[in-house]
Short mmCIF file of C-alpha atoms and ligand atoms in Angstrom, two decimals:
data_model
loop_
_atom_site.label_atom_id
_atom_site.label_comp_id
_atom_site.label_asym_id
_atom_site.label_seq_id
_atom_site.Cartn_x
_atom_site.Cartn_y
_atom_site.Cartn_z
CA MET Q 477 54.87 74.35 -141.17
CA THR Q 478 51.39 75.81 -141.92
CA ALA Q 479 48.47 75.36 -139.30
CA LEU Q 480 45.53 73.60 -140.24
CA SER Q 481 42.73 75.51 -140.17
CA ASP Q 482 38.82 75.13 -139.19
CA ALA Q 483 37.90 74.65 -142.67
CA ASP Q 484 40.10 71.72 -143.29
CA ASP Q 485 38.08 69.47 -140.68
CA ALA Q 486 36.10 67.45 -143.26
CA ALA Q 487 39.11 66.97 -145.41
CA LEU Q 488 40.97 65.73 -142.35
CA THR Q 489 38.28 63.39 -141.90
CA ALA Q 490 37.90 62.20 -145.15
CA LEU Q 491 41.85 61.66 -144.95
CA LEU Q 492 41.65 59.55 -141.88
CA GLU Q 493 38.76 57.77 -143.02
CA GLY Q 494 40.32 56.81 -146.15
CA VAL Q 495 43.82 55.61 -144.52
CA TYR Q 496 40.91 53.43 -142.23
CA HIS Q 497 39.17 51.88 -145.46
CA ARG Q 498 42.44 51.19 -147.28
CA TYR Q 499 44.71 50.22 -144.58
CA HIS Q 500 43.00 49.40 -141.55
CA TYR Q 501 45.09 51.72 -139.50
CA ASP Q 502 42.32 53.79 -137.48
CA PHE Q 503 43.42 57.30 -136.55
CA ARG Q 504 40.31 58.44 -136.26
CA GLY Q 505 39.95 59.03 -132.55
CA TYR Q 506 43.04 60.47 -131.98
CA ALA Q 507 43.54 63.57 -129.89
CA GLU Q 508 43.03 66.08 -132.29
CA ALA Q 509 45.12 69.66 -131.26
CA SER Q 510 48.74 67.47 -131.82
CA LEU Q 511 47.18 64.70 -134.52
CA ARG Q 512 46.77 68.36 -136.83
CA ARG Q 513 50.20 69.35 -136.12
CA ARG Q 514 51.95 66.63 -137.13
CA ILE Q 515 49.44 66.28 -140.43
CA ALA Q 516 50.58 69.86 -141.07
CA ALA Q 517 53.83 68.75 -141.19
CA ALA Q 518 53.39 65.84 -142.98
CA LEU Q 519 51.84 68.19 -145.52
CA GLY Q 520 55.26 70.10 -145.87
CA HIS Q 521 57.29 66.99 -145.79
CA LEU Q 522 55.59 65.51 -148.49
CA ARG Q 523 54.89 68.75 -150.49
CA CYS Q 524 51.20 68.32 -150.66
CA PRO Q 525 49.33 71.45 -151.42
CA SER Q 526 46.48 70.25 -149.82
CA LEU Q 527 44.79 67.65 -147.57
CA ASP Q 528 42.95 66.52 -150.46
CA ASP Q 529 45.92 66.03 -152.62
CA LEU Q 530 47.17 64.29 -149.62
CA ARG Q 531 44.80 61.68 -149.56
CA ALA Q 532 44.71 61.23 -153.28
CA ARG Q 533 48.17 60.09 -153.25
CA VAL Q 534 48.65 58.20 -149.83
CA LEU Q 535 45.45 56.03 -150.96
CA ALA Q 536 47.02 55.71 -154.35
CA GLU Q 537 50.58 54.81 -153.22
CA PRO Q 538 51.36 52.39 -150.31
CA ARG Q 539 55.08 53.85 -149.75
CA CYS Q 540 53.77 57.15 -149.54
CA PHE Q 541 51.25 56.14 -146.64
CA GLY Q 542 54.35 54.70 -145.34
CA GLU Q 543 55.66 57.86 -145.09
CA LEU Q 544 52.56 59.11 -143.74
CA LEU Q 545 52.64 56.93 -140.58
CA ARG Q 546 55.60 58.16 -139.68
CA PHE Q 547 54.17 61.15 -138.92
CA LEU Q 548 51.14 59.91 -137.49
CA THR Q 549 52.64 58.33 -134.76
CA VAL Q 550 55.10 59.63 -132.61
CA GLN Q 551 58.12 57.52 -132.40
CA VAL Q 552 60.02 58.66 -129.13
CA SER Q 553 60.93 56.29 -126.36
CA ASP Q 554 63.86 56.32 -123.91
CA LEU Q 555 65.57 53.54 -121.54
CA PHE Q 556 63.92 54.01 -117.99
CA ARG Q 557 62.28 57.26 -119.46
CA ASP Q 558 60.45 58.89 -115.50
CA PRO Q 559 63.43 56.89 -113.54
CA SER Q 560 60.79 57.01 -110.31
CA TYR Q 561 58.31 54.97 -112.53
CA TYR Q 562 60.78 52.13 -112.69
CA ARG Q 563 61.98 52.38 -109.29
CA SER Q 564 58.06 52.00 -108.11
CA ILE Q 565 57.77 49.01 -110.27
CA ARG Q 566 61.11 47.99 -108.61
CA GLU Q 567 59.70 48.32 -105.12
CA CYS Q 568 55.91 48.24 -104.78
CA VAL Q 569 54.85 45.99 -107.72
CA VAL Q 570 58.02 43.22 -107.71
CA PRO Q 571 57.38 41.83 -104.32
CA TYR Q 572 53.66 41.04 -105.63
CA LEU Q 573 54.98 39.67 -108.83
CA ARG Q 574 57.29 37.31 -106.66
CA THR Q 575 54.64 35.52 -105.07
CA TYR Q 576 53.60 33.88 -109.09
CA PRO Q 577 55.40 30.86 -110.48
CA SER Q 578 55.40 32.29 -113.73
CA LEU Q 579 54.72 35.81 -114.94
CA LYS Q 580 53.10 37.48 -117.75
CA VAL Q 581 53.76 41.48 -118.95
CA TRP Q 582 52.36 43.45 -121.73
CA VAL Q 583 54.10 46.36 -122.93
CA ALA Q 584 51.26 48.07 -125.30
CA GLY Q 585 52.27 51.24 -127.56
CA CYS Q 586 56.03 50.04 -127.13
CA ALA Q 587 57.36 51.69 -130.05
CA THR Q 588 60.94 51.23 -130.37
CA GLY Q 589 61.56 48.82 -127.26
CA GLU Q 590 62.97 50.77 -124.89
CA GLU Q 591 60.35 50.69 -122.18
CA ALA Q 592 60.11 47.13 -122.58
CA TYR Q 593 64.08 46.60 -122.33
CA SER Q 594 63.65 48.80 -119.60
CA LEU Q 595 61.17 46.38 -117.07
CA ALA Q 596 63.44 43.47 -118.35
CA ILE Q 597 66.01 44.86 -116.73
CA VAL Q 598 64.45 45.37 -113.59
CA PHE Q 599 63.01 41.85 -113.70
CA ALA Q 600 66.41 40.52 -114.19
CA GLU Q 601 67.89 42.24 -111.67
CA GLU Q 602 65.00 41.23 -109.51
CA GLY Q 603 65.73 37.36 -110.33
CA LEU Q 604 62.09 37.09 -112.17
CA LEU Q 605 63.31 37.52 -115.87
CA GLU Q 606 63.63 33.61 -115.93
CA ARG Q 607 60.10 33.14 -115.65
CA THR Q 608 58.75 36.04 -117.53
CA LEU Q 609 57.67 36.73 -120.72
CA ILE Q 610 57.05 39.97 -122.12
CA TYR Q 611 54.66 40.92 -124.94
CA ALA Q 612 55.76 43.95 -126.57
CA THR Q 613 53.21 45.53 -129.39
CA ASP Q 614 52.77 48.61 -131.47
CA ILE Q 615 51.27 49.70 -134.85
CA HIS Q 616 54.57 50.96 -136.08
CA PRO Q 617 56.38 47.90 -138.30
CA GLU Q 618 59.57 49.83 -138.78
CA SER Q 619 59.26 50.30 -134.83
CA LEU Q 620 58.83 47.06 -133.98
CA ARG Q 621 61.66 45.90 -136.24
CA THR Q 622 64.37 48.38 -134.74
CA ALA Q 623 62.89 46.96 -130.93
CA GLU Q 624 63.62 43.22 -132.17
CA ALA Q 625 67.02 44.33 -133.08
CA GLY Q 626 67.81 45.94 -129.69
CA VAL Q 627 70.50 48.10 -130.80
CA TYR Q 628 70.72 51.74 -130.02
CA ASP Q 629 72.61 54.94 -130.42
CA LEU Q 630 75.29 54.56 -127.93
CA ASP Q 631 75.34 58.33 -127.48
CA ARG Q 632 72.22 57.87 -126.12
CA PHE Q 633 73.59 55.80 -123.23
CA ALA Q 634 75.26 58.13 -121.01
CA ARG Q 635 71.81 59.98 -120.13
CA PHE Q 636 70.18 56.25 -119.93
CA SER Q 637 72.69 55.34 -117.41
CA GLU Q 638 72.00 58.25 -115.23
CA SER Q 639 68.39 57.48 -115.72
CA TYR Q 640 68.98 53.78 -114.75
CA ARG Q 641 70.92 54.39 -111.26
CA LEU Q 642 67.91 57.04 -110.55
CA ALA Q 643 65.57 53.96 -111.28
CA GLY Q 644 67.56 52.44 -108.43
CA GLY Q 645 69.71 50.19 -110.66
CA HIS Q 646 71.87 47.41 -108.74
CA GLY Q 647 74.74 47.26 -110.65
CA SER Q 648 75.90 49.16 -114.18
CA LEU Q 649 73.54 49.69 -117.01
CA SER Q 650 76.63 48.20 -119.02
CA ASP Q 651 76.02 45.09 -117.71
CA PHE Q 652 73.11 44.80 -119.95
CA TYR Q 653 74.82 45.64 -123.48
CA THR Q 654 77.94 45.17 -125.64
CA ALA Q 655 79.11 48.48 -127.22
CA SER Q 656 80.15 48.72 -130.78
CA SER Q 657 81.98 51.71 -132.10
CA SER Q 658 78.62 53.80 -132.44
CA SER Q 659 76.21 51.59 -131.35
CA ALA Q 660 75.43 49.82 -127.97
CA ILE Q 661 73.92 46.03 -128.26
CA LEU Q 662 71.28 45.05 -125.77
CA ASP Q 663 72.00 41.27 -124.26
CA ARG Q 664 70.49 38.44 -125.55
CA ARG Q 665 68.96 37.12 -122.49
CA LEU Q 666 66.86 40.24 -122.49
CA LYS Q 667 65.67 39.84 -125.79
CA GLN Q 668 64.55 36.20 -125.48
CA ALA Q 669 62.44 37.39 -122.66
CA ILE Q 670 60.43 39.60 -125.31
CA LEU Q 671 57.82 38.84 -128.45
CA PHE Q 672 57.69 41.50 -130.34
CA SER Q 673 54.37 41.90 -132.27
CA ASP Q 674 51.93 43.92 -134.03
CA HIS Q 675 48.40 44.89 -132.05
CA SER Q 676 46.33 48.10 -132.39
CA LEU Q 677 44.58 49.37 -129.15
CA ALA Q 678 42.09 51.26 -131.53
CA THR Q 679 41.41 48.12 -133.60
CA ASP Q 680 42.33 44.92 -131.91
CA VAL Q 681 40.71 43.29 -128.67
CA ALA Q 682 42.50 41.90 -125.12
CA PHE Q 683 45.59 40.33 -125.99
CA ALA Q 684 46.66 37.38 -123.13
CA GLU Q 685 45.94 37.26 -119.63
CA VAL Q 686 48.89 39.30 -117.74
CA GLU Q 687 50.02 39.95 -114.27
CA LEU Q 688 51.39 43.50 -115.30
CA VAL Q 689 50.63 46.08 -118.48
CA SER Q 690 52.81 48.95 -118.67
CA CYS Q 691 50.93 51.53 -121.29
CA ARG Q 692 53.21 54.52 -121.19
CA ASN Q 693 52.49 57.65 -123.39
CA VAL Q 694 50.29 56.15 -125.78
CA LEU Q 695 46.96 57.12 -124.29
CA ILE Q 696 48.03 60.66 -124.76
CA TYR Q 697 47.16 60.54 -128.38
CA PHE Q 698 43.48 59.40 -128.68
CA ASP Q 699 40.95 61.52 -127.71
CA ARG Q 700 38.22 60.34 -124.61
CA PRO Q 701 36.18 57.54 -126.53
CA LEU Q 702 39.14 56.09 -127.82
CA GLN Q 703 41.13 56.31 -124.36
CA ASN Q 704 38.31 54.47 -123.05
CA ARG Q 705 38.00 51.76 -125.52
CA ALA Q 706 41.87 51.40 -125.48
CA LEU Q 707 41.28 51.39 -121.41
CA GLY Q 708 38.74 48.64 -121.91
CA VAL Q 709 40.98 46.34 -123.43
CA LEU Q 710 43.91 46.75 -121.10
CA ARG Q 711 41.42 46.35 -118.32
CA ASP Q 712 40.38 43.10 -120.11
CA SER Q 713 43.79 41.80 -120.09
CA VAL Q 714 44.96 42.57 -116.38
CA ARG Q 715 43.98 39.44 -114.32
CA ARG Q 716 42.64 40.18 -110.96
CA LYS Q 717 44.96 41.95 -108.58
CA GLY Q 718 47.22 42.75 -111.29
CA PHE Q 719 48.71 45.94 -112.16
CA LEU Q 720 48.58 48.93 -114.83
CA GLY Q 721 51.17 51.15 -115.28
CA LEU Q 722 50.85 54.77 -117.34
CA GLY Q 723 52.80 57.78 -118.51
CA ALA Q 724 53.59 60.28 -116.18
CA LYS Q 725 50.83 62.66 -117.00
CA GLU Q 726 48.04 59.98 -117.90
CA THR Q 727 45.61 59.17 -115.45
CA LEU Q 728 42.18 56.84 -114.91
CA ARG Q 729 40.55 59.98 -113.61
CA PHE Q 730 38.63 61.34 -116.78
CA SER Q 731 38.15 57.57 -117.85
CA SER Q 732 35.30 55.14 -117.58
CA HIS Q 733 37.55 52.86 -116.09
CA ALA Q 734 38.20 54.67 -112.71
CA GLU Q 735 36.01 52.15 -110.53
CA ALA Q 736 38.24 48.98 -111.93
CA PHE Q 737 41.21 49.80 -110.41
CA GLY Q 738 42.66 51.30 -107.23
CA GLU Q 739 45.47 53.72 -107.34
CA LEU Q 740 49.08 51.44 -105.92
CA VAL Q 741 51.64 54.38 -106.19
CA PRO Q 742 49.42 57.52 -107.35
CA GLU Q 743 52.96 59.55 -108.47
CA ASP Q 744 54.12 57.06 -110.63
CA ARG Q 745 50.36 56.08 -112.20
CA ILE Q 746 50.37 52.62 -110.92
CA TYR Q 747 47.48 51.10 -110.52
CA GLN Q 748 45.80 47.60 -109.41
CA ARG Q 749 43.14 46.09 -110.72
CA ARG Q 750 40.07 45.30 -108.23
CA MET E 387 42.09 82.28 -120.99
CA ILE E 388 45.13 83.91 -120.92
CA VAL E 389 48.86 81.77 -121.96
CA ILE E 390 52.10 82.69 -121.24
CA GLY E 391 55.36 81.75 -122.64
CA GLY E 392 58.93 82.69 -122.05
CA SER E 393 62.59 81.62 -121.23
CA SER E 394 65.48 82.73 -119.66
CA GLY E 395 64.38 85.46 -116.94
CA ALA E 396 60.74 84.69 -117.68
CA LEU E 397 60.53 83.26 -114.02
CA ASP E 398 61.57 86.76 -112.44
CA ALA E 399 59.01 88.46 -114.79
CA LEU E 400 56.59 85.86 -113.32
CA ALA E 401 57.32 86.82 -110.03
CA ALA E 402 56.68 90.43 -111.02
CA MET E 403 53.19 89.80 -113.08
CA LEU E 404 51.74 87.31 -110.77
CA PRO E 405 50.96 89.19 -107.65
CA ALA E 406 48.61 91.70 -109.55
CA LEU E 407 45.97 88.46 -109.63
CA PRO E 408 43.39 87.80 -106.89
CA PRO E 409 42.93 84.18 -105.77
CA ASP E 410 39.72 84.34 -107.36
CA TYR E 411 41.03 85.37 -110.94
CA PRO E 412 37.85 84.38 -113.13
CA LEU E 413 39.94 83.37 -115.77
CA PRO E 414 42.30 79.70 -116.57
CA LEU E 415 46.12 80.61 -117.13
CA ALA E 416 48.77 78.16 -118.82
CA VAL E 417 52.20 78.68 -118.77
CA VAL E 418 55.13 77.25 -120.65
CA LEU E 419 58.55 78.04 -119.74
CA HIS E 420 61.66 76.59 -121.01
CA VAL E 421 63.51 74.49 -118.32
CA PRO E 422 65.93 71.79 -118.53
CA PRO E 423 63.79 68.31 -119.02
CA THR E 424 64.42 67.19 -115.27
CA GLN E 425 62.39 65.33 -113.06
CA PRO E 426 60.47 66.28 -111.03
CA SER E 427 60.16 70.13 -111.70
CA HIS E 428 60.19 72.50 -109.00
CA LEU E 429 58.48 75.30 -111.07
CA VAL E 430 54.70 74.50 -109.22
CA ALA E 431 55.99 75.05 -106.08
CA VAL E 432 58.15 78.03 -107.13
CA LEU E 433 55.35 80.04 -109.05
CA GLY E 434 52.47 78.59 -106.50
CA ALA E 435 54.81 80.53 -103.51
CA ARG E 436 54.60 83.77 -105.72
CA SER E 437 51.61 84.10 -106.73
CA ARG E 438 47.73 83.78 -104.74
CA LEU E 439 46.47 81.18 -107.38
CA THR E 440 46.72 77.58 -107.44
CA ALA E 441 49.30 76.29 -109.71
CA ARG E 442 49.67 72.56 -110.79
CA GLU E 443 50.74 70.47 -113.70
CA PRO E 444 47.42 69.07 -115.74
CA ASP E 445 47.25 65.67 -116.59
CA ASP E 446 46.21 64.57 -119.94
CA LYS E 447 42.23 65.51 -120.78
CA GLU E 448 42.00 67.45 -117.57
CA PRO E 449 39.36 70.13 -117.92
CA ILE E 450 40.09 73.74 -117.99
CA MET E 451 39.31 75.67 -114.75
CA PRO E 452 39.27 79.53 -113.90
CA GLY E 453 41.47 80.50 -111.15
CA THR E 454 43.98 78.17 -111.66
CA LEU E 455 48.10 78.74 -113.04
CA TYR E 456 48.68 75.47 -114.96
CA VAL E 457 52.03 74.99 -115.73
CA ALA E 458 53.29 72.52 -118.94
CA PRO E 459 55.05 69.56 -117.49
CA PRO E 460 59.08 69.06 -118.08
CA ASN E 461 59.62 66.87 -121.54
CA TYR E 462 55.79 67.42 -122.54
CA HIS E 463 54.08 69.86 -124.83
CA LEU E 464 50.89 71.00 -123.32
CA LEU E 465 47.76 71.52 -126.12
CA VAL E 466 44.29 72.66 -125.76
CA GLU E 467 41.88 70.99 -127.69
CA ARG E 468 38.30 71.74 -128.34
CA GLY E 469 36.32 70.38 -125.51
CA ARG E 470 38.63 72.75 -123.57
CA THR E 471 40.31 70.40 -122.09
CA PHE E 472 44.19 69.86 -121.89
CA ALA E 473 46.29 67.07 -123.87
CA LEU E 474 49.44 66.51 -123.84
CA SER E 475 52.88 65.27 -126.54
CA ILE E 476 56.11 63.88 -126.39
CA ASP E 477 56.40 64.96 -130.10
CA PRO E 478 59.85 66.09 -130.96
CA PRO E 479 60.97 69.20 -129.48
CA VAL E 480 59.81 72.34 -131.60
CA LEU E 481 62.27 75.00 -131.80
CA PHE E 482 64.38 73.02 -129.43
CA SER E 483 61.93 73.47 -127.15
CA ARG E 484 59.83 70.79 -125.19
CA PRO E 485 57.53 72.41 -123.81
CA ALA E 486 57.05 74.37 -126.89
CA ILE E 487 55.12 78.07 -126.35
CA ASP E 488 54.30 78.08 -130.09
CA VAL E 489 52.55 74.79 -129.40
CA LEU E 490 50.53 75.61 -126.63
CA PHE E 491 49.45 79.17 -128.04
CA GLU E 492 48.66 77.81 -131.23
CA SER E 493 46.23 74.96 -130.07
CA ALA E 494 44.59 77.54 -127.71
CA ALA E 495 44.06 80.17 -130.61
CA ASP E 496 42.57 77.10 -132.83
CA VAL E 497 40.14 76.87 -129.61
CA TYR E 498 39.52 80.04 -128.05
CA GLY E 499 39.64 82.71 -130.50
CA PRO E 500 39.29 85.90 -129.68
CA HIS E 501 38.62 84.70 -125.98
CA LEU E 502 42.26 84.22 -125.62
CA ALA E 503 45.55 86.48 -124.17
CA GLY E 504 48.88 85.76 -125.03
CA VAL E 505 51.52 86.74 -123.18
CA LEU E 506 55.57 86.41 -124.37
CA LEU E 507 58.13 87.51 -121.83
CA SER E 508 61.65 87.34 -121.24
CA GLY E 509 63.53 84.76 -123.31
CA ALA E 510 66.82 83.57 -125.42
CA ASN E 511 65.02 81.93 -128.21
CA GLU E 512 62.21 82.78 -130.79
CA ASP E 513 59.85 80.32 -129.81
CA GLY E 514 56.36 81.98 -128.91
CA ALA E 515 56.81 84.32 -131.94
CA ARG E 516 54.45 82.43 -134.20
CA GLY E 517 52.22 81.06 -131.91
CA LEU E 518 51.53 85.06 -130.54
CA GLU E 519 50.68 85.40 -134.10
CA HIS E 520 48.58 83.00 -134.32
CA VAL E 521 47.05 84.35 -131.33
CA ARG E 522 46.42 87.46 -132.90
CA ARG E 523 45.23 85.83 -136.15
CA ALA E 524 42.59 84.37 -134.19
CA GLY E 525 41.52 87.52 -132.94
CA GLY E 526 42.84 87.43 -129.48
CA LEU E 527 44.98 90.08 -127.29
CA THR E 528 48.51 90.03 -127.17
CA PHE E 529 50.65 91.33 -124.51
CA VAL E 530 54.81 91.37 -124.54
CA GLU E 531 57.29 91.99 -121.97
CA SER E 532 59.48 94.79 -122.85
CA PRO E 533 62.39 94.11 -124.44
CA ALA E 534 63.94 97.41 -123.00
CA THR E 535 63.34 96.33 -119.30
CA ALA E 536 63.51 91.97 -120.47
CA ALA E 537 66.22 90.25 -118.67
CA VAL E 538 66.75 88.65 -122.05
CA PRO E 539 65.03 90.44 -124.73
CA VAL E 540 65.48 88.13 -127.70
CA MET E 541 61.98 86.08 -127.34
CA PRO E 542 60.05 89.41 -126.87
CA ALA E 543 62.10 91.23 -129.69
CA ALA E 544 61.33 88.16 -132.24
CA ALA E 545 57.28 88.56 -131.47
CA LEU E 546 57.73 92.64 -132.07
CA ARG E 547 59.39 92.09 -135.34
CA ARG E 548 56.86 90.17 -136.68
CA ILE E 549 53.32 91.41 -135.41
CA ALA E 550 51.72 94.76 -134.09
CA VAL E 551 51.02 93.42 -130.35
CA ASP E 552 48.47 94.99 -128.21
CA HIS E 553 50.62 96.04 -125.44
CA VAL E 554 54.28 96.51 -124.57
CA ALA E 555 54.82 96.75 -121.14
CA PRO E 556 57.02 96.22 -118.30
CA ALA E 557 56.32 92.58 -116.30
CA ALA E 558 54.85 94.27 -113.13
CA ASP E 559 52.36 96.51 -115.68
CA LEU E 560 51.15 93.42 -117.67
CA GLY E 561 50.43 92.14 -114.43
CA ARG E 562 47.62 94.98 -113.71
CA LEU E 563 46.67 94.56 -117.08
CA LEU E 564 46.18 91.05 -117.06
CA ALA E 565 43.84 91.58 -113.95
CA GLN E 566 42.06 94.78 -115.43
CA LEU E 567 41.17 92.54 -118.60
CA ALA E 568 39.29 89.90 -116.25
CA ALA E 569 37.54 92.93 -114.47
CA THR E 570 36.22 94.38 -117.78
CA PRO E 571 35.08 91.72 -119.82
CA ARG E 572 34.58 92.51 -123.38
CA PRO E 573 30.72 92.48 -124.35
CA GLU E 574 31.25 88.93 -125.69
CA ASP E 575 33.46 87.24 -123.55
CA LYS E 576 33.33 84.22 -121.80
CA ALA E 577 36.87 83.02 -122.00
C1 LIG B 1453 55.40 58.03 -127.73
S1 LIG B 1453 55.51 56.39 -128.19
C2 LIG B 1453 55.70 56.07 -126.66
C3 LIG B 1453 56.86 54.89 -126.49
C4 LIG B 1453 56.98 54.48 -125.28
N1 LIG B 1453 55.85 53.34 -124.18
C5 LIG B 1453 57.25 55.17 -123.85
O1 LIG B 1453 56.56 56.10 -123.48
O2 LIG B 1453 58.76 55.24 -124.21
C6 LIG B 1453 53.63 56.45 -128.47
C7 LIG B 1453 53.62 54.97 -129.24
O3 LIG B 1453 52.28 54.68 -129.31
C8 LIG B 1453 51.75 53.64 -130.59
N2 LIG B 1453 50.79 53.85 -131.08
C9 LIG B 1453 49.92 54.73 -131.26
N3 LIG B 1453 48.82 54.48 -131.94
C10 LIG B 1453 48.57 53.03 -131.08
C11 LIG B 1453 47.48 52.09 -131.68
N4 LIG B 1453 46.19 52.46 -131.83
N5 LIG B 1453 47.78 50.78 -130.64
C12 LIG B 1453 49.17 50.61 -130.44
N6 LIG B 1453 50.13 51.43 -130.54
C13 LIG B 1453 49.70 52.69 -130.88
C14 LIG B 1453 53.24 54.73 -131.53
O4 LIG B 1453 53.17 53.87 -132.78
C15 LIG B 1453 53.92 55.00 -130.53
O5 LIG B 1453 55.12 53.76 -130.78
#
């Protein structure tokens, strides 16, 4: 993989502008350092000698854009990634949520679905799943299809089971899936509670009024202005006294929305709307 | 700015190196060590105890401040952004490593150019060699722990095969060199 040089700035801008106007995916406000690495990787993979060449191909061939999209977005997720986050949701957020007769949750940037299913498992164990609707959204169509299917490689489940336990799981993770030879198929009652759909934090507006928004490891891919935009969308979607959970290294501290929330569990980046 | 990378044996190297730096050291330092991706990491506590600097894991978008030893959090890449802030990502591992030394070094070199020093310590794989080359090409200074004294010489040796570095020395001497670096800034230096 070759690094992009500063001289490529204009070509990079032209590529992202072209993609936005042709395909309506807006990557113009993404954090630069990691975006440049991913674009450099795409150049290698697609055997493009230059950014201008990549732009010409991507604009001419939708298939090629599909390939590029795989590099531009990072489809990495785990069940119960950062177990302490889910433990805090269970211990500090669920007690409030119990007081509502019906619940809506929004998982923004759900990738292949693991975060949404992890929350569904917590809600099931806490007896809340029957009255809960989870919206899970992303911009990556392929990932949304994987998420909807709820089928994952079985060899990841030893690690997931350990995380589930650390997250304070009441039983065994195997209560929630059926194993076949090489895959684990998540339970229908989890799937029935989740609605997967397309939504971009970069271009779309607020979604619905929900009691909890979980948006983990998505904001790290945005620059500051785009983070502020996205956080505005999230803020407008959380009802008063509702909750917002971010990734382990994400914070409202450097954003323009810090005032709108109080810190509920600072170590796990769980906030409560004022 | 100073960026430091290492894996097996690098914790001891840092313990030998860091005491040379005073609490009011005027440059920021960022370190990537390969550690198992467990949560939470004890690196901040360990490195904080072995140096006189303030050690912390940076959050995404955190401004880079002098006299602070920033430690890459487990399971994230640590990058430097143009506005001299940190960024984090969970992009796939590079050379089986996340955090990867190459990712920190290359992004820091893009932003700091000649106002950067890269330090590569003991380690068992070749992560960091590419990054150090990038530091050098951007005009920064390069330091490598001497393979003869490093607990595991693979990482330093890989860098030495790749580029001509400015200083090769045992860890304790590298600490003294870094201390002097801040005492005698190059004329245009505002790293
Ligand atoms: C690293 S994954 C995070 C997955 C999951 N939330 C987790 O923490 O395990 C980042 C996700 O953000 C999505 N994403 C990137 N840009 C987005 C945008 N503008 N709007 C919504 N999602 C976006 C990507 O497609 C990707 O699925």
